[in-house]
Amino acid sequence: MTDNLDQLAGHMEALFRQAVPLANAEVDAIIQSGERGSQRIEHQLDDMLSLCCDPDMLVVYKRLCRYYDGIDPVAAAGYVQAVREMWDMPDEMVLGGGV
């Protein structure tokens, strides 16, 4: 049983190592292009939300939330609340200096 759990944990780590750079590249593209449409931004936030248990993914998620706050503060606050609820994080961990 322990070997199976160790294998599963190893596979999950590998997935996170792949997902973070991909998410980071998409967030970079969104920000650099000056994307203002909510559909692409929210799709990316939705994709990242379930992976925010990883500290590196949380950093990328927070960066996109901060960017989105300048476009739609109410929606951005909803995404901050979603990560808070899903991962039971205190405000300072999610906000890290404010959204």
mmCIF file of N, CA, C and O in Angstrom:
data_model
loop_
_atom_site.group_PDB
_atom_site.id
_atom_site.type_symbol
_atom_site.label_atom_id
_atom_site.label_comp_id
_atom_site.label_asym_id
_atom_site.label_seq_id
_atom_site.Cartn_x
_atom_site.Cartn_y
_atom_site.Cartn_z
ATOM 1 N N MET A 1 0.823 -1.193 0.000
ATOM 2 C CA MET A 1 0.000 0.000 0.000
ATOM 3 C C MET A 1 0.868 1.258 0.000
ATOM 4 O O MET A 1 0.597 2.181 -0.732
ATOM 5 N N THR A 2 1.897 1.286 0.834
ATOM 6 C CA THR A 2 2.779 2.447 0.923
ATOM 7 C C THR A 2 3.497 2.684 -0.392
ATOM 8 O O THR A 2 3.649 3.829 -0.820
ATOM 9 N N ASP A 3 3.919 1.615 -1.047
ATOM 10 C CA ASP A 3 4.583 1.757 -2.343
ATOM 11 C C ASP A 3 3.650 2.394 -3.364
ATOM 12 O O ASP A 3 4.070 3.239 -4.152
ATOM 13 N N ASN A 4 2.383 1.993 -3.360
ATOM 14 C CA ASN A 4 1.409 2.572 -4.285
ATOM 15 C C ASN A 4 1.208 4.059 -4.010
ATOM 16 O O ASN A 4 1.098 4.855 -4.946
ATOM 17 N N LEU A 5 1.134 4.418 -2.737
ATOM 18 C CA LEU A 5 0.976 5.829 -2.385
ATOM 19 C C LEU A 5 2.204 6.642 -2.776
ATOM 20 O O LEU A 5 2.086 7.763 -3.258
ATOM 21 N N ASP A 6 3.377 6.062 -2.586
ATOM 22 C CA ASP A 6 4.609 6.743 -2.986
ATOM 23 C C ASP A 6 4.646 6.945 -4.500
ATOM 24 O O ASP A 6 5.047 8.009 -4.974
ATOM 25 N N GLN A 7 4.209 5.937 -5.238
ATOM 26 C CA GLN A 7 4.151 6.061 -6.695
ATOM 27 C C GLN A 7 3.168 7.136 -7.115
ATOM 28 O O GLN A 7 3.457 7.949 -7.996
ATOM 29 N N LEU A 8 2.005 7.139 -6.487
ATOM 30 C CA LEU A 8 0.984 8.135 -6.799
ATOM 31 C C LEU A 8 1.501 9.537 -6.497
ATOM 32 O O LEU A 8 1.332 10.461 -7.296
ATOM 33 N N ALA A 9 2.155 9.700 -5.363
ATOM 34 C CA ALA A 9 2.715 11.005 -5.000
ATOM 35 C C ALA A 9 3.770 11.436 -6.026
ATOM 36 O O ALA A 9 3.835 12.604 -6.404
ATOM 37 N N GLY A 10 4.567 10.505 -6.470
ATOM 38 C CA GLY A 10 5.579 10.804 -7.492
ATOM 39 C C GLY A 10 4.960 11.246 -8.797
ATOM 40 O O GLY A 10 5.430 12.187 -9.442
ATOM 41 N N HIS A 11 3.876 10.581 -9.186
ATOM 42 C CA HIS A 11 3.171 10.960 -10.417
ATOM 43 C C HIS A 11 2.548 12.349 -10.283
ATOM 44 O O HIS A 11 2.583 13.144 -11.222
ATOM 45 N N MET A 12 2.001 12.628 -9.111
ATOM 46 C CA MET A 12 1.394 13.942 -8.892
ATOM 47 C C MET A 12 2.456 15.039 -8.929
ATOM 48 O O MET A 12 2.240 16.092 -9.523
ATOM 49 N N GLU A 13 3.587 14.797 -8.333
ATOM 50 C CA GLU A 13 4.682 15.770 -8.376
ATOM 51 C C GLU A 13 5.100 16.049 -9.810
ATOM 52 O O GLU A 13 5.332 17.201 -10.192
ATOM 53 N N ALA A 14 5.195 14.997 -10.603
ATOM 54 C CA ALA A 14 5.574 15.165 -12.006
ATOM 55 C C ALA A 14 4.531 15.987 -12.755
ATOM 56 O O ALA A 14 4.882 16.848 -13.577
ATOM 57 N N LEU A 15 3.266 15.765 -12.466
ATOM 58 C CA LEU A 15 2.208 16.545 -13.110
ATOM 59 C C LEU A 15 2.301 18.018 -12.729
ATOM 60 O O LEU A 15 2.134 18.897 -13.574
ATOM 61 N N PHE A 16 2.566 18.292 -11.458
ATOM 62 C CA PHE A 16 2.716 19.683 -11.024
ATOM 63 C C PHE A 16 3.910 20.333 -11.715
ATOM 64 O O PHE A 16 3.830 21.485 -12.134
ATOM 65 N N ARG A 17 5.017 19.606 -11.817
ATOM 66 C CA ARG A 17 6.205 20.152 -12.488
ATOM 67 C C ARG A 17 5.900 20.505 -13.933
ATOM 68 O O ARG A 17 6.482 21.433 -14.488
ATOM 69 N N GLN A 18 4.993 19.777 -14.570
ATOM 70 C CA GLN A 18 4.597 20.071 -15.946
ATOM 71 C C GLN A 18 3.558 21.186 -16.007
ATOM 72 O O GLN A 18 3.588 22.021 -16.905
ATOM 73 N N ALA A 19 2.624 21.181 -15.060
ATOM 74 C CA ALA A 19 1.502 22.121 -15.104
ATOM 75 C C ALA A 19 1.921 23.554 -14.788
ATOM 76 O O ALA A 19 1.411 24.496 -15.409
ATOM 77 N N VAL A 20 2.819 23.738 -13.858
ATOM 78 C CA VAL A 20 3.184 25.098 -13.445
ATOM 79 C C VAL A 20 3.799 25.895 -14.597
ATOM 80 O O VAL A 20 3.351 27.014 -14.867
ATOM 81 N N PRO A 21 4.786 25.379 -15.317
ATOM 82 C CA PRO A 21 5.335 26.177 -16.430
ATOM 83 C C PRO A 21 4.304 26.440 -17.542
ATOM 84 O O PRO A 21 4.317 27.512 -18.153
ATOM 85 N N LEU A 22 3.426 25.472 -17.781
ATOM 86 C CA LEU A 22 2.395 25.680 -18.796
ATOM 87 C C LEU A 22 1.425 26.777 -18.369
ATOM 88 O O LEU A 22 1.065 27.654 -19.170
ATOM 89 N N ALA A 23 1.008 26.741 -17.115
ATOM 90 C CA ALA A 23 0.109 27.780 -16.603
ATOM 91 C C ALA A 23 0.813 29.134 -16.604
ATOM 92 O O ALA A 23 0.224 30.152 -16.980
ATOM 93 N N ASN A 24 2.061 29.140 -16.214
ATOM 94 C CA ASN A 24 2.827 30.384 -16.189
ATOM 95 C C ASN A 24 2.937 30.986 -17.587
ATOM 96 O O ASN A 24 2.791 32.200 -17.759
ATOM 97 N N ALA A 25 3.158 30.159 -18.589
ATOM 98 C CA ALA A 25 3.253 30.646 -19.967
ATOM 99 C C ALA A 25 1.921 31.237 -20.426
ATOM 100 O O ALA A 25 1.894 32.284 -21.089
ATOM 101 N N GLU A 26 0.821 30.603 -20.074
ATOM 102 C CA GLU A 26 -0.494 31.109 -20.464
ATOM 103 C C GLU A 26 -0.807 32.415 -19.744
ATOM 104 O O GLU A 26 -1.324 33.352 -20.349
ATOM 105 N N VAL A 27 -0.470 32.504 -18.462
ATOM 106 C CA VAL A 27 -0.686 33.744 -17.715
ATOM 107 C C VAL A 27 0.185 34.854 -18.298
ATOM 108 O O VAL A 27 -0.282 35.988 -18.478
ATOM 109 N N ASP A 28 1.428 34.551 -18.621
ATOM 110 C CA ASP A 28 2.295 35.541 -19.279
ATOM 111 C C ASP A 28 1.653 36.037 -20.570
ATOM 112 O O ASP A 28 1.633 37.240 -20.844
ATOM 113 N N ALA A 29 1.133 35.124 -21.363
ATOM 114 C CA ALA A 29 0.511 35.502 -22.647
ATOM 115 C C ALA A 29 -0.711 36.387 -22.424
ATOM 116 O O ALA A 29 -0.913 37.373 -23.148
ATOM 117 N N ILE A 30 -1.511 36.050 -21.436
ATOM 118 C CA ILE A 30 -2.701 36.851 -21.124
ATOM 119 C C ILE A 30 -2.301 38.265 -20.721
ATOM 120 O O ILE A 30 -2.852 39.253 -21.226
ATOM 121 N N ILE A 31 -1.339 38.361 -19.840
ATOM 122 C CA ILE A 31 -0.930 39.665 -19.325
ATOM 123 C C ILE A 31 -0.214 40.477 -20.402
ATOM 124 O O ILE A 31 -0.509 41.662 -20.594
ATOM 125 N N GLN A 32 0.709 39.852 -21.118
ATOM 126 C CA GLN A 32 1.470 40.572 -22.139
ATOM 127 C C GLN A 32 0.604 41.054 -23.296
ATOM 128 O O GLN A 32 0.875 42.096 -23.882
ATOM 129 N N SER A 33 -0.442 40.303 -23.602
ATOM 130 C CA SER A 33 -1.324 40.717 -24.702
ATOM 131 C C SER A 33 -2.336 41.769 -24.251
ATOM 132 O O SER A 33 -3.042 42.340 -25.071
ATOM 133 N N GLY A 34 -2.418 41.988 -22.943
ATOM 134 C CA GLY A 34 -3.386 42.945 -22.423
ATOM 135 C C GLY A 34 -4.812 42.430 -22.522
ATOM 136 O O GLY A 34 -5.760 43.213 -22.602
ATOM 137 N N GLU A 35 -4.956 41.117 -22.489
ATOM 138 C CA GLU A 35 -6.283 40.476 -22.580
ATOM 139 C C GLU A 35 -7.236 41.091 -21.569
ATOM 140 O O GLU A 35 -6.906 41.235 -20.404
ATOM 141 N N ARG A 36 -8.428 41.475 -22.029
ATOM 142 C CA ARG A 36 -9.422 42.071 -21.142
ATOM 143 C C ARG A 36 -10.710 41.257 -21.095
ATOM 144 O O ARG A 36 -11.583 41.535 -20.297
ATOM 145 N N GLY A 37 -10.778 40.235 -21.928
ATOM 146 C CA GLY A 37 -11.968 39.398 -21.951
ATOM 147 C C GLY A 37 -11.968 38.408 -20.802
ATOM 148 O O GLY A 37 -10.968 37.747 -20.526
ATOM 149 N N SER A 38 -13.102 38.309 -20.145
ATOM 150 C CA SER A 38 -13.170 37.456 -18.965
ATOM 151 C C SER A 38 -13.116 35.968 -19.308
ATOM 152 O O SER A 38 -12.652 35.174 -18.498
ATOM 153 N N GLN A 39 -13.560 35.577 -20.485
ATOM 154 C CA GLN A 39 -13.648 34.151 -20.805
ATOM 155 C C GLN A 39 -12.291 33.456 -20.723
ATOM 156 O O GLN A 39 -12.151 32.431 -20.057
ATOM 157 N N ARG A 40 -11.285 34.002 -21.369
ATOM 158 C CA ARG A 40 -9.959 33.374 -21.364
ATOM 159 C C ARG A 40 -9.342 33.408 -19.966
ATOM 160 O O ARG A 40 -8.745 32.422 -19.509
ATOM 161 N N ILE A 41 -9.484 34.539 -19.289
ATOM 162 C CA ILE A 41 -8.901 34.689 -17.948
ATOM 163 C C ILE A 41 -9.566 33.717 -16.974
ATOM 164 O O ILE A 41 -8.885 32.999 -16.233
ATOM 165 N N GLU A 42 -10.882 33.684 -16.980
ATOM 166 C CA GLU A 42 -11.593 32.810 -16.049
ATOM 167 C C GLU A 42 -11.362 31.337 -16.371
ATOM 168 O O GLU A 42 -11.268 30.516 -15.460
ATOM 169 N N HIS A 43 -11.243 31.011 -17.638
ATOM 170 C CA HIS A 43 -10.939 29.625 -18.014
ATOM 171 C C HIS A 43 -9.585 29.214 -17.416
ATOM 172 O O HIS A 43 -9.446 28.122 -16.852
ATOM 173 N N GLN A 44 -8.607 30.109 -17.510
ATOM 174 C CA GLN A 44 -7.283 29.804 -16.960
ATOM 175 C C GLN A 44 -7.331 29.687 -15.444
ATOM 176 O O GLN A 44 -6.743 28.773 -14.861
ATOM 177 N N LEU A 45 -8.032 30.604 -14.789
ATOM 178 C CA LEU A 45 -8.154 30.529 -13.332
ATOM 179 C C LEU A 45 -8.858 29.241 -12.906
ATOM 180 O O LEU A 45 -8.440 28.582 -11.948
ATOM 181 N N ASP A 46 -9.909 28.870 -13.631
ATOM 182 C CA ASP A 46 -10.615 27.620 -13.325
ATOM 183 C C ASP A 46 -9.689 26.420 -13.460
ATOM 184 O O ASP A 46 -9.711 25.509 -12.631
ATOM 185 N N ASP A 47 -8.878 26.416 -14.510
ATOM 186 C CA ASP A 47 -7.943 25.305 -14.725
ATOM 187 C C ASP A 47 -6.909 25.206 -13.600
ATOM 188 O O ASP A 47 -6.532 24.116 -13.191
ATOM 189 N N MET A 48 -6.459 26.338 -13.109
ATOM 190 C CA MET A 48 -5.403 26.337 -12.089
ATOM 191 C C MET A 48 -5.922 26.084 -10.683
ATOM 192 O O MET A 48 -5.177 25.608 -9.832
ATOM 193 N N LEU A 49 -7.180 26.403 -10.431
ATOM 194 C CA LEU A 49 -7.718 26.356 -9.072
ATOM 195 C C LEU A 49 -7.483 25.012 -8.381
ATOM 196 O O LEU A 49 -7.061 24.964 -7.229
ATOM 197 N N SER A 50 -7.726 23.929 -9.070
ATOM 198 C CA SER A 50 -7.591 22.617 -8.436
ATOM 199 C C SER A 50 -6.135 22.229 -8.165
ATOM 200 O O SER A 50 -5.874 21.257 -7.468
ATOM 201 N N LEU A 51 -5.202 23.007 -8.686
ATOM 202 C CA LEU A 51 -3.782 22.705 -8.497
ATOM 203 C C LEU A 51 -3.099 23.671 -7.539
ATOM 204 O O LEU A 51 -1.890 23.633 -7.373
ATOM 205 N N CYS A 52 -3.874 24.548 -6.911
ATOM 206 C CA CYS A 52 -3.291 25.573 -6.035
ATOM 207 C C CYS A 52 -2.807 25.039 -4.696
ATOM 208 O O CYS A 52 -2.309 25.808 -3.874
ATOM 209 N N CYS A 53 -2.911 23.735 -4.477
ATOM 210 C CA CYS A 53 -2.280 23.152 -3.293
ATOM 211 C C CYS A 53 -0.763 23.200 -3.454
ATOM 212 O O CYS A 53 -0.023 23.147 -2.474
ATOM 213 N N ASP A 54 -0.314 23.338 -4.687
ATOM 214 C CA ASP A 54 1.108 23.477 -4.976
ATOM 215 C C ASP A 54 1.494 24.949 -4.831
ATOM 216 O O ASP A 54 0.888 25.810 -5.466
ATOM 217 N N PRO A 55 2.485 25.265 -4.000
ATOM 218 C CA PRO A 55 2.843 26.670 -3.774
ATOM 219 C C PRO A 55 3.234 27.421 -5.042
ATOM 220 O O PRO A 55 2.942 28.607 -5.183
ATOM 221 N N ASP A 56 3.885 26.741 -5.972
ATOM 222 C CA ASP A 56 4.284 27.400 -7.218
ATOM 223 C C ASP A 56 3.066 27.737 -8.080
ATOM 224 O O ASP A 56 3.021 28.796 -8.703
ATOM 225 N N MET A 57 2.083 26.854 -8.091
ATOM 226 C CA MET A 57 0.862 27.138 -8.851
ATOM 227 C C MET A 57 0.091 28.269 -8.188
ATOM 228 O O MET A 57 -0.484 29.111 -8.873
ATOM 229 N N LEU A 58 0.094 28.298 -6.868
ATOM 230 C CA LEU A 58 -0.594 29.371 -6.163
ATOM 231 C C LEU A 58 -0.003 30.730 -6.538
ATOM 232 O O LEU A 58 -0.734 31.703 -6.708
ATOM 233 N N VAL A 59 1.298 30.809 -6.706
ATOM 234 C CA VAL A 59 1.951 32.062 -7.110
ATOM 235 C C VAL A 59 1.432 32.506 -8.474
ATOM 236 O O VAL A 59 1.114 33.687 -8.679
ATOM 237 N N VAL A 60 1.321 31.575 -9.409
ATOM 238 C CA VAL A 60 0.832 31.895 -10.756
ATOM 239 C C VAL A 60 -0.638 32.328 -10.688
ATOM 240 O O VAL A 60 -1.044 33.303 -11.321
ATOM 241 N N TYR A 61 -1.419 31.610 -9.916
ATOM 242 C CA TYR A 61 -2.841 31.913 -9.733
ATOM 243 C C TYR A 61 -3.016 33.321 -9.172
ATOM 244 O O TYR A 61 -3.836 34.106 -9.650
ATOM 245 N N LYS A 62 -2.233 33.644 -8.141
ATOM 246 C CA LYS A 62 -2.321 34.965 -7.522
ATOM 247 C C LYS A 62 -1.954 36.066 -8.514
ATOM 248 O O LYS A 62 -2.574 37.127 -8.532
ATOM 249 N N ARG A 63 -0.969 35.796 -9.346
ATOM 250 C CA ARG A 63 -0.548 36.794 -10.337
ATOM 251 C C ARG A 63 -1.689 37.099 -11.307
ATOM 252 O O ARG A 63 -1.950 38.262 -11.629
ATOM 253 N N LEU A 64 -2.387 36.059 -11.747
ATOM 254 C CA LEU A 64 -3.503 36.277 -12.665
ATOM 255 C C LEU A 64 -4.680 36.937 -11.941
ATOM 256 O O LEU A 64 -5.355 37.794 -12.518
ATOM 257 N N CYS A 65 -4.913 36.584 -10.691
ATOM 258 C CA CYS A 65 -5.972 37.252 -9.914
ATOM 259 C C CYS A 65 -5.684 38.742 -9.779
ATOM 260 O O CYS A 65 -6.599 39.570 -9.905
ATOM 261 N N ARG A 66 -4.437 39.085 -9.511
ATOM 262 C CA ARG A 66 -4.080 40.506 -9.388
ATOM 263 C C ARG A 66 -4.311 41.239 -10.706
ATOM 264 O O ARG A 66 -4.815 42.367 -10.720
ATOM 265 N N TYR A 67 -3.947 40.613 -11.794
ATOM 266 C CA TYR A 67 -4.176 41.214 -13.107
ATOM 267 C C TYR A 67 -5.676 41.375 -13.358
ATOM 268 O O TYR A 67 -6.142 42.439 -13.777
ATOM 269 N N TYR A 68 -6.437 40.332 -13.067
ATOM 270 C CA TYR A 68 -7.884 40.340 -13.300
ATOM 271 C C TYR A 68 -8.582 41.357 -12.411
ATOM 272 O O TYR A 68 -9.610 41.919 -12.790
ATOM 273 N N ASP A 69 -8.023 41.640 -11.251
ATOM 274 C CA ASP A 69 -8.596 42.630 -10.347
ATOM 275 C C ASP A 69 -8.693 44.001 -11.020
ATOM 276 O O ASP A 69 -9.617 44.760 -10.739
ATOM 277 N N GLY A 70 -7.789 44.311 -11.906
ATOM 278 C CA GLY A 70 -7.820 45.574 -12.642
ATOM 279 C C GLY A 70 -8.878 45.599 -13.729
ATOM 280 O O GLY A 70 -9.194 46.668 -14.272
ATOM 281 N N ILE A 71 -9.429 44.450 -14.064
ATOM 282 C CA ILE A 71 -10.439 44.340 -15.115
ATOM 283 C C ILE A 71 -11.826 44.162 -14.508
ATOM 284 O O ILE A 71 -12.777 44.847 -14.878
ATOM 285 N N ASP A 72 -11.931 43.222 -13.574
ATOM 286 C CA ASP A 72 -13.217 42.920 -12.940
ATOM 287 C C ASP A 72 -12.963 42.568 -11.469
ATOM 288 O O ASP A 72 -12.780 41.393 -11.135
ATOM 289 N N PRO A 73 -12.945 43.588 -10.605
ATOM 290 C CA PRO A 73 -12.615 43.337 -9.197
ATOM 291 C C PRO A 73 -13.563 42.365 -8.499
ATOM 292 O O PRO A 73 -13.126 41.598 -7.643
ATOM 293 N N VAL A 74 -14.825 42.379 -8.862
ATOM 294 C CA VAL A 74 -15.791 41.481 -8.211
ATOM 295 C C VAL A 74 -15.493 40.028 -8.585
ATOM 296 O O VAL A 74 -15.448 39.143 -7.725
ATOM 297 N N ALA A 75 -15.263 39.787 -9.860
ATOM 298 C CA ALA A 75 -14.951 38.420 -10.306
ATOM 299 C C ALA A 75 -13.616 37.961 -9.716
ATOM 300 O O ALA A 75 -13.489 36.809 -9.278
ATOM 301 N N ALA A 76 -12.623 38.840 -9.695
ATOM 302 C CA ALA A 76 -11.318 38.480 -9.134
ATOM 303 C C ALA A 76 -11.457 38.116 -7.657
ATOM 304 O O ALA A 76 -10.858 37.141 -7.197
ATOM 305 N N ALA A 77 -12.263 38.885 -6.931
ATOM 306 C CA ALA A 77 -12.491 38.580 -5.513
ATOM 307 C C ALA A 77 -13.154 37.216 -5.356
ATOM 308 O O ALA A 77 -12.857 36.482 -4.405
ATOM 309 N N GLY A 78 -14.006 36.860 -6.284
ATOM 310 C CA GLY A 78 -14.635 35.543 -6.256
ATOM 311 C C GLY A 78 -13.613 34.424 -6.414
ATOM 312 O O GLY A 78 -13.713 33.380 -5.763
ATOM 313 N N TYR A 79 -12.620 34.649 -7.268
ATOM 314 C CA TYR A 79 -11.571 33.643 -7.452
ATOM 315 C C TYR A 79 -10.654 33.564 -6.229
ATOM 316 O O TYR A 79 -10.186 32.480 -5.868
ATOM 317 N N VAL A 80 -10.406 34.693 -5.592
ATOM 318 C CA VAL A 80 -9.629 34.673 -4.350
ATOM 319 C C VAL A 80 -10.398 33.879 -3.290
ATOM 320 O O VAL A 80 -9.834 33.038 -2.594
ATOM 321 N N GLN A 81 -11.683 34.133 -3.199
ATOM 322 C CA GLN A 81 -12.521 33.408 -2.233
ATOM 323 C C GLN A 81 -12.559 31.911 -2.566
ATOM 324 O O GLN A 81 -12.527 31.072 -1.665
ATOM 325 N N ALA A 82 -12.612 31.588 -3.840
ATOM 326 C CA ALA A 82 -12.671 30.174 -4.242
ATOM 327 C C ALA A 82 -11.422 29.416 -3.808
ATOM 328 O O ALA A 82 -11.515 28.304 -3.279
ATOM 329 N N VAL A 83 -10.255 30.013 -4.004
ATOM 330 C CA VAL A 83 -9.024 29.316 -3.603
ATOM 331 C C VAL A 83 -8.940 29.234 -2.086
ATOM 332 O O VAL A 83 -8.480 28.238 -1.526
ATOM 333 N N ARG A 84 -9.421 30.261 -1.425
ATOM 334 C CA ARG A 84 -9.445 30.269 0.036
ATOM 335 C C ARG A 84 -10.304 29.128 0.560
ATOM 336 O O ARG A 84 -9.924 28.403 1.464
ATOM 337 N N GLU A 85 -11.497 28.984 -0.025
ATOM 338 C CA GLU A 85 -12.419 27.934 0.420
ATOM 339 C C GLU A 85 -11.936 26.538 0.044
ATOM 340 O O GLU A 85 -12.025 25.606 0.847
ATOM 341 N N MET A 86 -11.447 26.397 -1.172
ATOM 342 C CA MET A 86 -11.028 25.066 -1.624
ATOM 343 C C MET A 86 -9.830 24.559 -0.835
ATOM 344 O O MET A 86 -9.759 23.379 -0.487
ATOM 345 N N TRP A 87 -8.889 25.437 -0.549
ATOM 346 C CA TRP A 87 -7.653 25.009 0.095
ATOM 347 C C TRP A 87 -7.554 25.486 1.536
ATOM 348 O O TRP A 87 -6.510 25.317 2.166
ATOM 349 N N ASP A 88 -8.620 26.093 2.079
ATOM 350 C CA ASP A 88 -8.688 26.503 3.475
ATOM 351 C C ASP A 88 -7.466 27.317 3.870
ATOM 352 O O ASP A 88 -6.760 27.006 4.827
ATOM 353 N N MET A 89 -7.208 28.371 3.102
ATOM 354 C CA MET A 89 -6.029 29.205 3.320
ATOM 355 C C MET A 89 -6.413 30.499 4.021
ATOM 356 O O MET A 89 -7.426 31.106 3.681
ATOM 357 N N PRO A 90 -5.576 30.947 4.946
ATOM 358 C CA PRO A 90 -5.831 32.254 5.542
ATOM 359 C C PRO A 90 -5.643 33.355 4.501
ATOM 360 O O PRO A 90 -4.922 33.179 3.514
ATOM 361 N N ASP A 91 -6.266 34.491 4.728
ATOM 362 C CA ASP A 91 -6.207 35.604 3.776
ATOM 363 C C ASP A 91 -4.780 35.967 3.376
ATOM 364 O O ASP A 91 -4.503 36.189 2.206
ATOM 365 N N GLU A 92 -3.872 36.030 4.337
ATOM 366 C CA GLU A 92 -2.522 36.476 4.018
ATOM 367 C C GLU A 92 -1.796 35.524 3.072
ATOM 368 O O GLU A 92 -0.969 35.940 2.287
ATOM 369 N N MET A 93 -2.125 34.232 3.117
ATOM 370 C CA MET A 93 -1.508 33.287 2.176
ATOM 371 C C MET A 93 -2.019 33.505 0.762
ATOM 372 O O MET A 93 -1.270 33.429 -0.197
ATOM 373 N N VAL A 94 -3.293 33.770 0.642
ATOM 374 C CA VAL A 94 -3.880 33.952 -0.686
ATOM 375 C C VAL A 94 -3.498 35.315 -1.240
ATOM 376 O O VAL A 94 -3.067 35.434 -2.370
ATOM 377 N N LEU A 95 -3.658 36.329 -0.436
ATOM 378 C CA LEU A 95 -3.469 37.689 -0.918
ATOM 379 C C LEU A 95 -1.991 38.054 -1.029
ATOM 380 O O LEU A 95 -1.600 38.700 -1.980
ATOM 381 N N GLY A 96 -1.198 37.662 -0.086
ATOM 382 C CA GLY A 96 0.225 37.924 -0.145
ATOM 383 C C GLY A 96 0.557 39.374 -0.471
ATOM 384 O O GLY A 96 1.318 39.648 -1.368
ATOM 385 N N GLY A 97 -0.056 40.296 0.211
ATOM 386 C CA GLY A 97 0.214 41.699 -0.045
ATOM 387 C C GLY A 97 -0.932 42.368 -0.786
ATOM 388 O O GLY A 97 -0.825 43.499 -1.191
ATOM 389 N N GLY A 98 -1.999 41.663 -0.981
ATOM 390 C CA GLY A 98 -3.181 42.261 -1.613
ATOM 391 C C GLY A 98 -3.358 41.825 -3.042
ATOM 392 O O GLY A 98 -2.410 41.554 -3.739
ATOM 393 N N VAL A 99 -4.598 41.712 -3.420
ATOM 394 C CA VAL A 99 -4.903 41.346 -4.811
ATOM 395 C C VAL A 99 -4.896 42.604 -5.626
ATOM 396 O O VAL A 99 -5.277 43.649 -5.242
#
